[in-house]
PDB file of C-alpha atoms in Angstrom:
ATOM      1  CA  MET A 139     135.531  49.930 126.464  1.00 66.00           C
ATOM      2  CA  ASP A 140     137.875  52.718 126.020  1.00 77.00           C
ATOM      3  CA  VAL A 141     135.448  55.963 124.900  1.00 83.00           C
ATOM      4  CA  ASP A 142     137.380  58.741 123.422  1.00 89.00           C
ATOM      5  CA  LEU A 143     136.572  61.518 124.488  1.00 89.00           C
ATOM      6  CA  ALA A 144     137.525  63.576 121.023  1.00 92.00           C
ATOM      7  CA  HIS A 145     135.400  60.499 119.010  1.00 94.00           C
ATOM      8  CA  LEU A 146     132.522  61.651 121.963  1.00 93.00           C
ATOM      9  CA  ARG A 147     133.129  65.399 120.918  1.00 92.00           C
ATOM     10  CA  ALA A 148     133.327  64.185 116.755  1.00 95.00           C
ATOM     11  CA  LEU A 149     129.792  62.626 117.269  1.00 95.00           C
ATOM     12  CA  SER A 150     127.873  65.666 119.317  1.00 92.00           C
ATOM     13  CA  ALA A 151     129.349  67.908 116.046  1.00 93.00           C
ATOM     14  CA  ALA A 152     128.026  65.892 113.316  1.00 95.00           C
ATOM     15  CA  VAL A 153     124.798  65.035 115.209  1.00 92.00           C
ATOM     16  CA  SER A 154     124.811  69.316 116.005  1.00 89.00           C
ATOM     17  CA  GLU A 155     126.248  70.389 112.479  1.00 93.00           C
ATOM     18  CA  GLY A 156     124.143  67.853 110.149  1.00 93.00           C
ATOM     19  CA  THR A 157     126.976  67.131 107.851  1.00 95.00           C
ATOM     20  CA  LEU A 158     130.437  65.825 108.570  1.00 95.00           C
ATOM     21  CA  GLU A 159     132.327  69.067 106.542  1.00 95.00           C
ATOM     22  CA  ALA A 160     130.006  71.137 109.132  1.00 95.00           C
ATOM     23  CA  ALA A 161     131.134  69.531 112.325  1.00 95.00           C
ATOM     24  CA  ALA A 162     135.138  69.401 110.871  1.00 95.00           C
ATOM     25  CA  ARG A 163     134.339  72.951 110.885  1.00 95.00           C
ATOM     26  CA  ALA A 164     132.996  73.664 114.437  1.00 92.00           C
ATOM     27  CA  LEU A 165     135.935  71.538 115.708  1.00 94.00           C
ATOM     28  CA  HIS A 166     138.449  72.913 113.680  1.00 94.00           C
ATOM     29  CA  VAL A 167     139.699  69.802 112.155  1.00 95.00           C
ATOM     30  CA  THR A 168     139.168  67.878 108.652  1.00 95.00           C
ATOM     31  CA  PRO A 169     136.239  66.192 107.942  1.00 94.00           C
ATOM     32  CA  SER A 170     138.337  62.772 107.452  1.00 95.00           C
ATOM     33  CA  ALA A 171     139.532  63.815 110.644  1.00 95.00           C
ATOM     34  CA  VAL A 172     135.775  63.782 111.807  1.00 95.00           C
ATOM     35  CA  SER A 173     135.249  60.155 109.870  1.00 95.00           C
ATOM     36  CA  GLN A 174     138.393  58.171 110.820  1.00 95.00           C
ATOM     37  CA  ARG A 175     136.688  59.589 115.139  1.00 95.00           C
ATOM     38  CA  LEU A 176     133.570  58.449 114.065  1.00 95.00           C
ATOM     39  CA  ARG A 177     134.753  55.081 112.621  1.00 94.00           C
ATOM     40  CA  ALA A 178     136.900  54.714 115.665  1.00 94.00           C
ATOM     41  CA  LEU A 179     133.920  55.014 118.486  1.00 94.00           C
ATOM     42  CA  GLU A 180     131.923  52.706 115.869  1.00 93.00           C
ATOM     43  CA  VAL A 181     134.876  49.973 116.014  1.00 92.00           C
ATOM     44  CA  ALA A 182     134.756  50.422 119.812  1.00 91.00           C
ATOM     45  CA  THR A 183     131.474  50.254 120.121  1.00 91.00           C
ATOM     46  CA  GLY A 184     130.615  47.432 118.558  1.00 91.00           C
ATOM     47  CA  ARG A 185     127.880  49.237 116.606  1.00 92.00           C
ATOM     48  CA  VAL A 186     126.737  51.925 113.917  1.00 93.00           C
ATOM     49  CA  LEU A 187     125.998  55.048 116.025  1.00 94.00           C
ATOM     50  CA  LEU A 188     125.423  57.629 112.117  1.00 93.00           C
ATOM     51  CA  VAL A 189     124.073  57.610 109.276  1.00 93.00           C
ATOM     52  CA  ARG A 190     125.823  59.338 107.001  1.00 91.00           C
ATOM     53  CA  SER A 191     122.883  61.571 105.257  1.00 91.00           C
ATOM     54  CA  LYS A 192     122.584  64.679 104.934  1.00 88.00           C
ATOM     55  CA  PRO A 193     121.749  65.400 107.679  1.00 92.00           C
ATOM     56  CA  VAL A 194     123.181  62.600 109.676  1.00 93.00           C
ATOM     57  CA  ARG A 195     120.848  60.655 111.081  1.00 91.00           C
ATOM     58  CA  VAL A 196     121.395  59.026 114.912  1.00 91.00           C
ATOM     59  CA  THR A 197     121.150  55.448 115.331  1.00 92.00           C
ATOM     60  CA  GLU A 198     118.817  53.879 118.231  1.00 89.00           C
ATOM     61  CA  SER A 199     122.495  52.861 119.772  1.00 91.00           C
ATOM     62  CA  GLY A 200     123.847  56.112 118.281  1.00 92.00           C
ATOM     63  CA  GLU A 201     121.404  58.280 121.030  1.00 89.00           C
ATOM     64  CA  VAL A 202     122.732  56.063 123.719  1.00 88.00           C
ATOM     65  CA  LEU A 203     126.304  57.305 122.942  1.00 91.00           C
ATOM     66  CA  LEU A 204     125.684  60.838 121.903  1.00 91.00           C
ATOM     67  CA  ARG A 205     123.624  61.335 125.454  1.00 87.00           C
ATOM     68  CA  LEU A 206     126.836  60.717 127.128  1.00 88.00           C
ATOM     69  CA  ALA A 207     128.708  63.088 124.713  1.00 90.00           C
ATOM     70  CA  ARG A 208     126.340  65.891 126.035  1.00 87.00           C
ATOM     71  CA  GLN A 209     126.994  64.991 129.200  1.00 86.00           C
ATOM     72  CA  VAL A 210     130.620  65.431 129.076  1.00 87.00           C
ATOM     73  CA  GLU A 211     129.995  68.179 127.262  1.00 84.00           C
ATOM     74  CA  LEU A 212     127.540  69.803 130.209  1.00 83.00           C
ATOM     75  CA  LEU A 213     130.254  68.718 133.034  1.00 83.00           C
ATOM     76  CA  ALA A 214     132.959  69.868 130.878  1.00 82.00           C
ATOM     77  CA  ASP A 215     130.934  73.498 130.125  1.00 77.00           C
ATOM     78  CA  GLU A 216     130.437  74.222 133.772  1.00 76.00           C
ATOM     79  CA  THR A 217     134.411  72.662 135.188  1.00 79.00           C
ATOM     80  CA  LEU A 218     135.894  75.550 133.010  1.00 74.00           C
ATOM     81  CA  ALA A 219     133.634  77.784 134.337  1.00 69.00           C
ATOM     82  CA  GLU A 220     134.116  77.094 137.950  1.00 69.00           C
ATOM     83  CA  LEU A 221     137.750  77.583 137.251  1.00 72.00           C
ATOM     84  CA  ASP A 222     137.619  80.526 135.232  1.00 66.00           C
ATOM     85  CA  ALA A 223     134.576  82.777 135.990  1.00 54.00           C
ATOM     86  CA  GLY A 224     135.713  85.446 134.328  1.00 51.00           C
ATOM     87  CA  SER A 225     136.873  83.609 130.735  1.00 50.00           C
ATOM     88  CA  GLY A 226     133.986  84.979 129.347  1.00 53.00           C
ATOM     89  CA  GLN A 227     132.611  81.485 128.451  1.00 57.00           C
ATOM     90  CA  HIS A 228     128.635  80.833 128.397  1.00 65.00           C
ATOM     91  CA  GLN A 229     127.748  77.429 128.971  1.00 72.00           C
ATOM     92  CA  SER A 230     124.437  76.624 126.775  1.00 80.00           C
ATOM     93  CA  LEU A 231     121.449  74.085 128.291  1.00 88.00           C
ATOM     94  CA  PRO A 232     119.335  72.333 125.379  1.00 90.00           C
ATOM     95  CA  ILE A 233     115.752  72.323 126.827  1.00 95.00           C
ATOM     96  CA  ALA A 234     112.847  70.860 124.912  1.00 96.00           C
ATOM     97  CA  VAL A 235     109.807  72.752 125.539  1.00 96.00           C
ATOM     98  CA  ASN A 236     105.707  72.520 124.386  1.00 94.00           C
ATOM     99  CA  ALA A 237     104.680  75.869 122.327  1.00 92.00           C
ATOM    100  CA  ASP A 238     102.353  76.617 124.476  1.00 94.00           C
ATOM    101  CA  SER A 239     104.105  76.790 127.404  1.00 96.00           C
ATOM    102  CA  LEU A 240     107.242  78.676 125.971  1.00 94.00           C
ATOM    103  CA  GLY A 241     104.724  81.413 125.119  1.00 91.00           C
ATOM    104  CA  THR A 242     102.569  81.850 128.478  1.00 94.00           C
ATOM    105  CA  TRP A 243     104.726  80.404 131.080  1.00 96.00           C
ATOM    106  CA  VAL A 244     108.404  79.704 130.756  1.00 97.00           C
ATOM    107  CA  LEU A 245     110.539  82.216 129.757  1.00 96.00           C
ATOM    108  CA  PRO A 246     109.228  84.134 132.491  1.00 95.00           C
ATOM    109  CA  ALA A 247     110.661  81.774 134.325  1.00 96.00           C
ATOM    110  CA  LEU A 248     113.898  81.609 132.828  1.00 95.00           C
ATOM    111  CA  ALA A 249     114.719  85.154 132.472  1.00 93.00           C
ATOM    112  CA  PRO A 250     115.947  85.487 136.123  1.00 91.00           C
ATOM    113  CA  LEU A 251     117.969  82.690 135.705  1.00 90.00           C
ATOM    114  CA  SER A 252     119.851  84.578 132.825  1.00 80.00           C
ATOM    115  CA  ALA A 253     120.534  87.451 133.389  1.00 68.00           C
ATOM    116  CA  ALA A 254     122.559  86.942 136.553  1.00 63.00           C
ATOM    117  CA  PRO A 255     125.970  89.077 137.645  1.00 58.00           C
ATOM    118  CA  ALA A 256     128.435  89.432 135.192  1.00 52.00           C
ATOM    119  CA  GLY A 257     126.706  87.149 132.443  1.00 52.00           C
ATOM    120  CA  ALA A 258     127.386  84.327 134.956  1.00 61.00           C
ATOM    121  CA  GLY A 259     123.343  82.353 133.680  1.00 72.00           C
ATOM    122  CA  PRO A 260     123.405  79.947 131.218  1.00 82.00           C
ATOM    123  CA  CYS A 261     122.778  80.283 127.633  1.00 86.00           C
ATOM    124  CA  PHE A 262     119.457  78.678 126.832  1.00 92.00           C
ATOM    125  CA  ASP A 263     118.882  76.785 123.474  1.00 91.00           C
ATOM    126  CA  LEU A 264     115.364  76.102 123.596  1.00 95.00           C
ATOM    127  CA  HIS A 265     113.891  73.396 121.049  1.00 94.00           C
ATOM    128  CA  ARG A 266     109.987  73.985 120.650  1.00 93.00           C
ATOM    129  CA  ASP A 267     107.848  71.035 119.891  1.00 91.00           C
ATOM    130  CA  ASP A 268     104.480  69.689 121.005  1.00 90.00           C
ATOM    131  CA  GLU A 269     104.466  68.275 124.360  1.00 90.00           C
ATOM    132  CA  ALA A 270     103.499  64.548 123.298  1.00 88.00           C
ATOM    133  CA  HIS A 271     107.218  64.310 121.179  1.00 89.00           C
ATOM    134  CA  THR A 272     109.416  66.355 123.742  1.00 93.00           C
ATOM    135  CA  ALA A 273     110.716  63.884 125.445  1.00 91.00           C
ATOM    136  CA  GLY A 274     112.291  62.318 121.958  1.00 90.00           C
ATOM    137  CA  LEU A 275     114.360  64.791 121.948  1.00 89.00           C
ATOM    138  CA  LEU A 276     116.022  63.713 125.523  1.00 89.00           C
ATOM    139  CA  ARG A 277     115.836  60.429 124.689  1.00 86.00           C
ATOM    140  CA  ALA A 278     118.393  60.720 121.225  1.00 82.00           C
ATOM    141  CA  GLY A 279     120.511  63.240 123.261  1.00 82.00           C
ATOM    142  CA  THR A 280     119.510  66.533 121.923  1.00 84.00           C
ATOM    143  CA  VAL A 281     118.259  68.052 125.246  1.00 90.00           C
ATOM    144  CA  VAL A 282     119.244  67.775 129.186  1.00 91.00           C
ATOM    145  CA  ALA A 283     116.062  68.388 129.963  1.00 95.00           C
ATOM    146  CA  ALA A 284     112.227  68.751 128.745  1.00 97.00           C
ATOM    147  CA  ILE A 285     108.868  69.380 129.309  1.00 97.00           C
ATOM    148  CA  THR A 286     106.268  66.357 128.621  1.00 96.00           C
ATOM    149  CA  THR A 287     103.302  64.576 128.925  1.00 95.00           C
ATOM    150  CA  ASP A 288     105.287  61.699 129.441  1.00 94.00           C
ATOM    151  CA  PRO A 289     105.283  59.967 132.968  1.00 96.00           C
ATOM    152  CA  ASP A 290     107.891  57.419 132.695  1.00 95.00           C
ATOM    153  CA  PRO A 291     111.087  58.672 132.764  1.00 94.00           C
ATOM    154  CA  VAL A 292     113.681  58.055 129.524  1.00 91.00           C
ATOM    155  CA  ALA A 293     116.213  55.998 130.616  1.00 86.00           C
ATOM    156  CA  GLY A 294     118.977  57.556 132.740  1.00 86.00           C
ATOM    157  CA  CYS A 295     116.764  60.787 133.465  1.00 91.00           C
ATOM    158  CA  THR A 296     114.591  62.122 136.564  1.00 95.00           C
ATOM    159  CA  VAL A 297     111.116  63.028 136.697  1.00 97.00           C
ATOM    160  CA  THR A 298     108.800  65.611 138.129  1.00 97.00           C
ATOM    161  CA  ARG A 299     104.948  66.294 137.648  1.00 98.00           C
ATOM    162  CA  LEU A 300     105.003  70.257 137.366  1.00 98.00           C
ATOM    163  CA  GLY A 301     100.678  70.020 137.078  1.00 98.00           C
ATOM    164  CA  ALA A 302      98.161  70.619 134.256  1.00 98.00           C
ATOM    165  CA  MET A 303      97.618  73.586 131.624  1.00 96.00           C
ATOM    166  CA  ARG A 304      94.100  73.316 130.889  1.00 96.00           C
ATOM    167  CA  TYR A 305      92.392  74.569 127.214  1.00 96.00           C
ATOM    168  CA  ARG A 306      88.819  75.679 126.853  1.00 95.00           C
ATOM    169  CA  PRO A 307      86.917  75.532 123.617  1.00 96.00           C
ATOM    170  CA  MET A 308      87.167  79.578 122.948  1.00 95.00           C
ATOM    171  CA  ALA A 309      86.306  81.501 119.690  1.00 95.00           C
ATOM    172  CA  ALA A 310      85.701  85.509 119.291  1.00 94.00           C
ATOM    173  CA  PRO A 311      82.137  86.564 120.030  1.00 94.00           C
ATOM    174  CA  ALA A 312      80.761  87.004 116.246  1.00 95.00           C
ATOM    175  CA  PHE A 313      82.406  83.810 115.552  1.00 97.00           C
ATOM    176  CA  ALA A 314      80.237  82.377 118.259  1.00 96.00           C
ATOM    177  CA  ARG A 315      77.272  84.302 117.624  1.00 96.00           C
ATOM    178  CA  ARG A 316      77.497  82.682 113.177  1.00 97.00           C
ATOM    179  CA  TRP A 317      78.539  79.183 114.360  1.00 98.00           C
ATOM    180  CA  PHE A 318      76.769  78.380 117.779  1.00 97.00           C
ATOM    181  CA  PRO A 319      73.650  80.225 118.166  1.00 97.00           C
ATOM    182  CA  GLU A 320      72.015  77.805 120.294  1.00 96.00           C
ATOM    183  CA  GLY A 321      75.357  76.271 121.902  1.00 95.00           C
ATOM    184  CA  VAL A 322      78.203  73.656 120.241  1.00 96.00           C
ATOM    185  CA  THR A 323      75.501  71.595 118.919  1.00 96.00           C
ATOM    186  CA  PRO A 324      77.079  68.102 117.224  1.00 95.00           C
ATOM    187  CA  GLU A 325      75.362  69.742 114.409  1.00 95.00           C
ATOM    188  CA  ALA A 326      77.580  72.941 115.127  1.00 97.00           C
ATOM    189  CA  LEU A 327      80.370  70.798 115.792  1.00 96.00           C
ATOM    190  CA  GLY A 328      80.918  68.942 112.762  1.00 95.00           C
ATOM    191  CA  ALA A 329      80.501  72.087 110.677  1.00 96.00           C
ATOM    192  CA  ALA A 330      81.889  75.309 111.897  1.00 98.00           C
ATOM    193  CA  PRO A 331      85.909  75.919 111.569  1.00 98.00           C
ATOM    194  CA  VAL A 332      88.498  74.591 113.585  1.00 98.00           C
ATOM    195  CA  VAL A 333      91.877  76.438 113.993  1.00 98.00           C
ATOM    196  CA  LEU A 334      94.919  73.588 115.178  1.00 97.00           C
ATOM    197  CA  PHE A 335      98.034  74.599 115.727  1.00 94.00           C
ATOM    198  CA  ASP A 336      99.664  72.525 113.722  1.00 91.00           C
ATOM    199  CA  ARG A 337      99.034  68.555 112.511  1.00 89.00           C
ATOM    200  CA  LYS A 338     100.544  67.072 115.673  1.00 90.00           C
ATOM    201  CA  ASP A 339      97.640  69.343 117.440  1.00 92.00           C
ATOM    202  CA  ASP A 340      95.017  67.012 118.660  1.00 93.00           C
ATOM    203  CA  LEU A 341      93.278  69.280 121.306  1.00 95.00           C
ATOM    204  CA  GLN A 342      90.893  70.183 119.029  1.00 96.00           C
ATOM    205  CA  HIS A 343      89.743  66.779 117.561  1.00 95.00           C
ATOM    206  CA  ARG A 344      89.764  65.463 121.099  1.00 95.00           C
ATOM    207  CA  TYR A 345      86.879  67.898 122.423  1.00 97.00           C
ATOM    208  CA  LEU A 346      85.417  66.551 118.969  1.00 97.00           C
ATOM    209  CA  ARG A 347      85.659  63.375 120.277  1.00 95.00           C
ATOM    210  CA  GLN A 348      84.396  63.870 123.675  1.00 93.00           C
ATOM    211  CA  ARG A 349      81.315  65.983 122.171  1.00 93.00           C
ATOM    212  CA  LEU A 350      80.385  64.061 119.342  1.00 94.00           C
ATOM    213  CA  PRO A 351      79.176  60.293 118.749  1.00 90.00           C
ATOM    214  CA  ALA A 352      80.825  60.142 115.467  1.00 91.00           C
ATOM    215  CA  PRO A 353      84.210  61.402 113.870  1.00 90.00           C
ATOM    216  CA  ALA A 354      83.426  65.117 112.584  1.00 89.00           C
ATOM    217  CA  HIS A 355      85.801  66.829 109.512  1.00 91.00           C
ATOM    218  CA  PRO A 356      84.959  70.325 109.763  1.00 95.00           C
ATOM    219  CA  PRO A 357      86.805  72.837 107.700  1.00 96.00           C
ATOM    220  CA  VAL A 358      90.404  73.400 109.371  1.00 97.00           C
ATOM    221  CA  HIS A 359      92.829  76.359 109.333  1.00 97.00           C
ATOM    222  CA  HIS A 360      96.456  75.259 110.475  1.00 97.00           C
ATOM    223  CA  VAL A 361      98.549  78.427 112.474  1.00 96.00           C
ATOM    224  CA  PRO A 362     101.448  77.221 113.729  1.00 92.00           C
ATOM    225  CA  SER A 363     102.440  79.986 116.305  1.00 91.00           C
ATOM    226  CA  THR A 364     101.517  80.265 119.043  1.00 88.00           C
ATOM    227  CA  ALA A 365     100.955  84.194 119.319  1.00 88.00           C
ATOM    228  CA  ASP A 366      99.313  83.745 115.658  1.00 94.00           C
ATOM    229  CA  PHE A 367      96.845  81.312 116.773  1.00 95.00           C
ATOM    230  CA  LEU A 368      95.168  83.319 119.676  1.00 92.00           C
ATOM    231  CA  THR A 369      95.055  86.195 116.873  1.00 92.00           C
ATOM    232  CA  ALA A 370      92.911  83.320 114.091  1.00 96.00           C
ATOM    233  CA  VAL A 371      90.636  82.480 116.907  1.00 95.00           C
ATOM    234  CA  ARG A 372      89.926  86.561 117.993  1.00 93.00           C
ATOM    235  CA  LEU A 373      89.421  87.328 114.373  1.00 94.00           C
ATOM    236  CA  GLY A 374      87.213  84.720 113.889  1.00 96.00           C
ATOM    237  CA  MET A 375      89.055  81.567 111.685  1.00 97.00           C
ATOM    238  CA  GLY A 376      87.745  79.126 113.478  1.00 98.00           C
ATOM    239  CA  TRP A 377      87.857  77.839 117.618  1.00 98.00           C
ATOM    240  CA  GLY A 378      90.039  76.687 119.034  1.00 97.00           C
ATOM    241  CA  MET A 379      91.540  75.107 122.999  1.00 96.00           C
ATOM    242  CA  LEU A 380      92.878  77.811 124.368  1.00 95.00           C
ATOM    243  CA  PRO A 381      94.953  77.712 127.680  1.00 94.00           C
ATOM    244  CA  GLU A 382      93.346  79.669 130.546  1.00 91.00           C
ATOM    245  CA  LEU A 383      97.174  81.757 130.533  1.00 89.00           C
ATOM    246  CA  GLN A 384      96.478  82.772 127.478  1.00 82.00           C
ATOM    247  CA  ALA A 385      92.740  83.855 126.553  1.00 70.00           C
ATOM    248  CA  HIS A 386      92.413  86.606 128.940  1.00 64.00           C
ATOM    249  CA  PRO A 387      91.450  90.381 127.057  1.00 51.00           C
ATOM    250  CA  VAL A 388      93.932  91.933 125.818  1.00 46.00           C
ATOM    251  CA  GLN A 389      92.631  95.152 125.387  1.00 43.00           C
ATOM    252  CA  ASP A 390      88.491  96.481 125.453  1.00 45.00           C
ATOM    253  CA  GLY A 391      86.892  94.697 122.838  1.00 55.00           C
ATOM    254  CA  ASP A 392      89.781  92.345 121.729  1.00 62.00           C
ATOM    255  CA  HIS A 393      88.020  89.355 123.695  1.00 83.00           C
ATOM    256  CA  VAL A 394      87.141  86.025 123.209  1.00 89.00           C
ATOM    257  CA  LEU A 395      84.151  83.934 124.849  1.00 91.00           C
ATOM    258  CA  ASP A 396      84.320  80.248 126.130  1.00 93.00           C
ATOM    259  CA  VAL A 397      82.088  78.505 124.263  1.00 95.00           C
ATOM    260  CA  ASP A 398      81.696  75.270 126.570  1.00 96.00           C
ATOM    261  CA  PRO A 399      82.387  75.771 129.991  1.00 93.00           C
ATOM    262  CA  SER A 400      82.397  72.258 130.760  1.00 94.00           C
ATOM    263  CA  GLY A 401      84.289  71.120 128.006  1.00 95.00           C
ATOM    264  CA  ALA A 402      87.921  71.904 129.845  1.00 95.00           C
ATOM    265  CA  ILE A 403      90.397  69.564 128.880  1.00 97.00           C
ATOM    266  CA  ASP A 404      93.983  69.252 131.554  1.00 97.00           C
ATOM    267  CA  VAL A 405      96.985  67.997 129.507  1.00 97.00           C
ATOM    268  CA  ALA A 406      99.395  67.763 132.286  1.00 97.00           C
ATOM    269  CA  LEU A 407     103.134  68.298 132.059  1.00 98.00           C
ATOM    270  CA  TYR A 408     105.909  66.718 133.428  1.00 98.00           C
ATOM    271  CA  TRP A 409     109.360  67.622 134.250  1.00 98.00           C
ATOM    272  CA  GLN A 410     112.398  65.338 132.725  1.00 97.00           C
ATOM    273  CA  GLN A 411     116.029  65.820 133.176  1.00 95.00           C
ATOM    274  CA  TRP A 412     119.065  63.928 133.146  1.00 90.00           C
ATOM    275  CA  LYS A 413     120.621  62.374 136.162  1.00 89.00           C
ATOM    276  CA  LEU A 414     123.221  64.813 136.378  1.00 82.00           C
ATOM    277  CA  ARG A 415     124.600  66.722 139.314  1.00 78.00           C
ATOM    278  CA  SER A 416     124.979  69.664 137.467  1.00 84.00           C
ATOM    279  CA  PRO A 417     124.136  73.200 139.160  1.00 85.00           C
ATOM    280  CA  ALA A 418     123.262  75.009 136.325  1.00 86.00           C
ATOM    281  CA  LEU A 419     120.817  72.267 135.538  1.00 91.00           C
ATOM    282  CA  ASP A 420     119.763  72.164 138.621  1.00 91.00           C
ATOM    283  CA  ARG A 421     118.681  75.749 139.019  1.00 91.00           C
ATOM    284  CA  VAL A 422     116.958  75.691 136.348  1.00 94.00           C
ATOM    285  CA  ALA A 423     114.937  72.997 137.366  1.00 96.00           C
ATOM    286  CA  GLN A 424     113.709  74.629 140.550  1.00 96.00           C
ATOM    287  CA  ALA A 425     112.512  77.602 138.364  1.00 97.00           C
ATOM    288  CA  VAL A 426     110.772  75.639 136.189  1.00 98.00           C
ATOM    289  CA  ILE A 427     108.662  73.858 138.915  1.00 97.00           C
ATOM    290  CA  GLN A 428     108.453  76.529 140.806  1.00 97.00           C
ATOM    291  CA  ALA A 429     106.946  78.676 138.193  1.00 97.00           C
ATOM    292  CA  ALA A 430     104.594  75.376 137.298  1.00 97.00           C
ATOM    293  CA  ARG A 431     103.270  75.046 140.794  1.00 96.00           C
ATOM    294  CA  THR A 432     102.225  79.397 140.289  1.00 96.00           C
ATOM    295  CA  CYS A 433     100.819  78.977 136.882  1.00 96.00           C
ATOM    296  CA  LEU A 434      99.618  75.409 136.412  1.00 97.00           C
ATOM    297  CA  VAL A 435      96.838  73.675 137.909  1.00 96.00           C
ATOM    298  CA  GLN A 436      98.307  71.718 140.598  1.00 95.00           C
TER     299      GLN A 436
END
């Protein structure tokens, strides 16, 4: 099977931009040309690669070709940068990161790389998702690396254990006095309001399953922002599982309490990346792994 690079670029652009028309604008060709290239790629592979919806959706076979397309783009960017370091071209690295890592330790790890001399550092395209779902972005070819809870390597990827983020059930002092005057009893946990990050967030209910003999349905607030989640807990809207890295006082009188010191939950994290000799990606991996060894529970 011969795969044309222009056809791979059309596939990558269609998925990135969402429509064939937008892909055409990004590639400076007509929508008809994009459609013809995609069709030629499907004929060459004998597979349907895209569902022509809005936005387009990549099929399982398309995910395999999309990974190849993104790998080719990464290698081409690095080659062009090596040939002409002063061209002003910036390499973009799409990486999937869970919200709590993004809000605590990952950005300090990546910042020195972006501050490389003469703009030589990569540009980061960070995709935020739940740590249990980031591997799906890697599998789909959307990102070149991911911080994930999945210890099994995605096809074509390597995996390195980073450590564990430790979460503790925390609440504002006034909230704890009102709802947990006798501690986190089953009755109190069944009634006390709880803050969830989003509908993928299972940490609070995981803690409840460990502590309660039967399922509970307490009032729930959804606050889909790492900083605002912490603020919601500090303001007494509910209790929530906060990372130890985030649960320290911000200022005098503005703090949270660990309402159950024996109730910590460790979430193991892994770094997965393409099996591709990429100096830029290797530098990112080294920075992330070193930071994890300092910040996470080993």
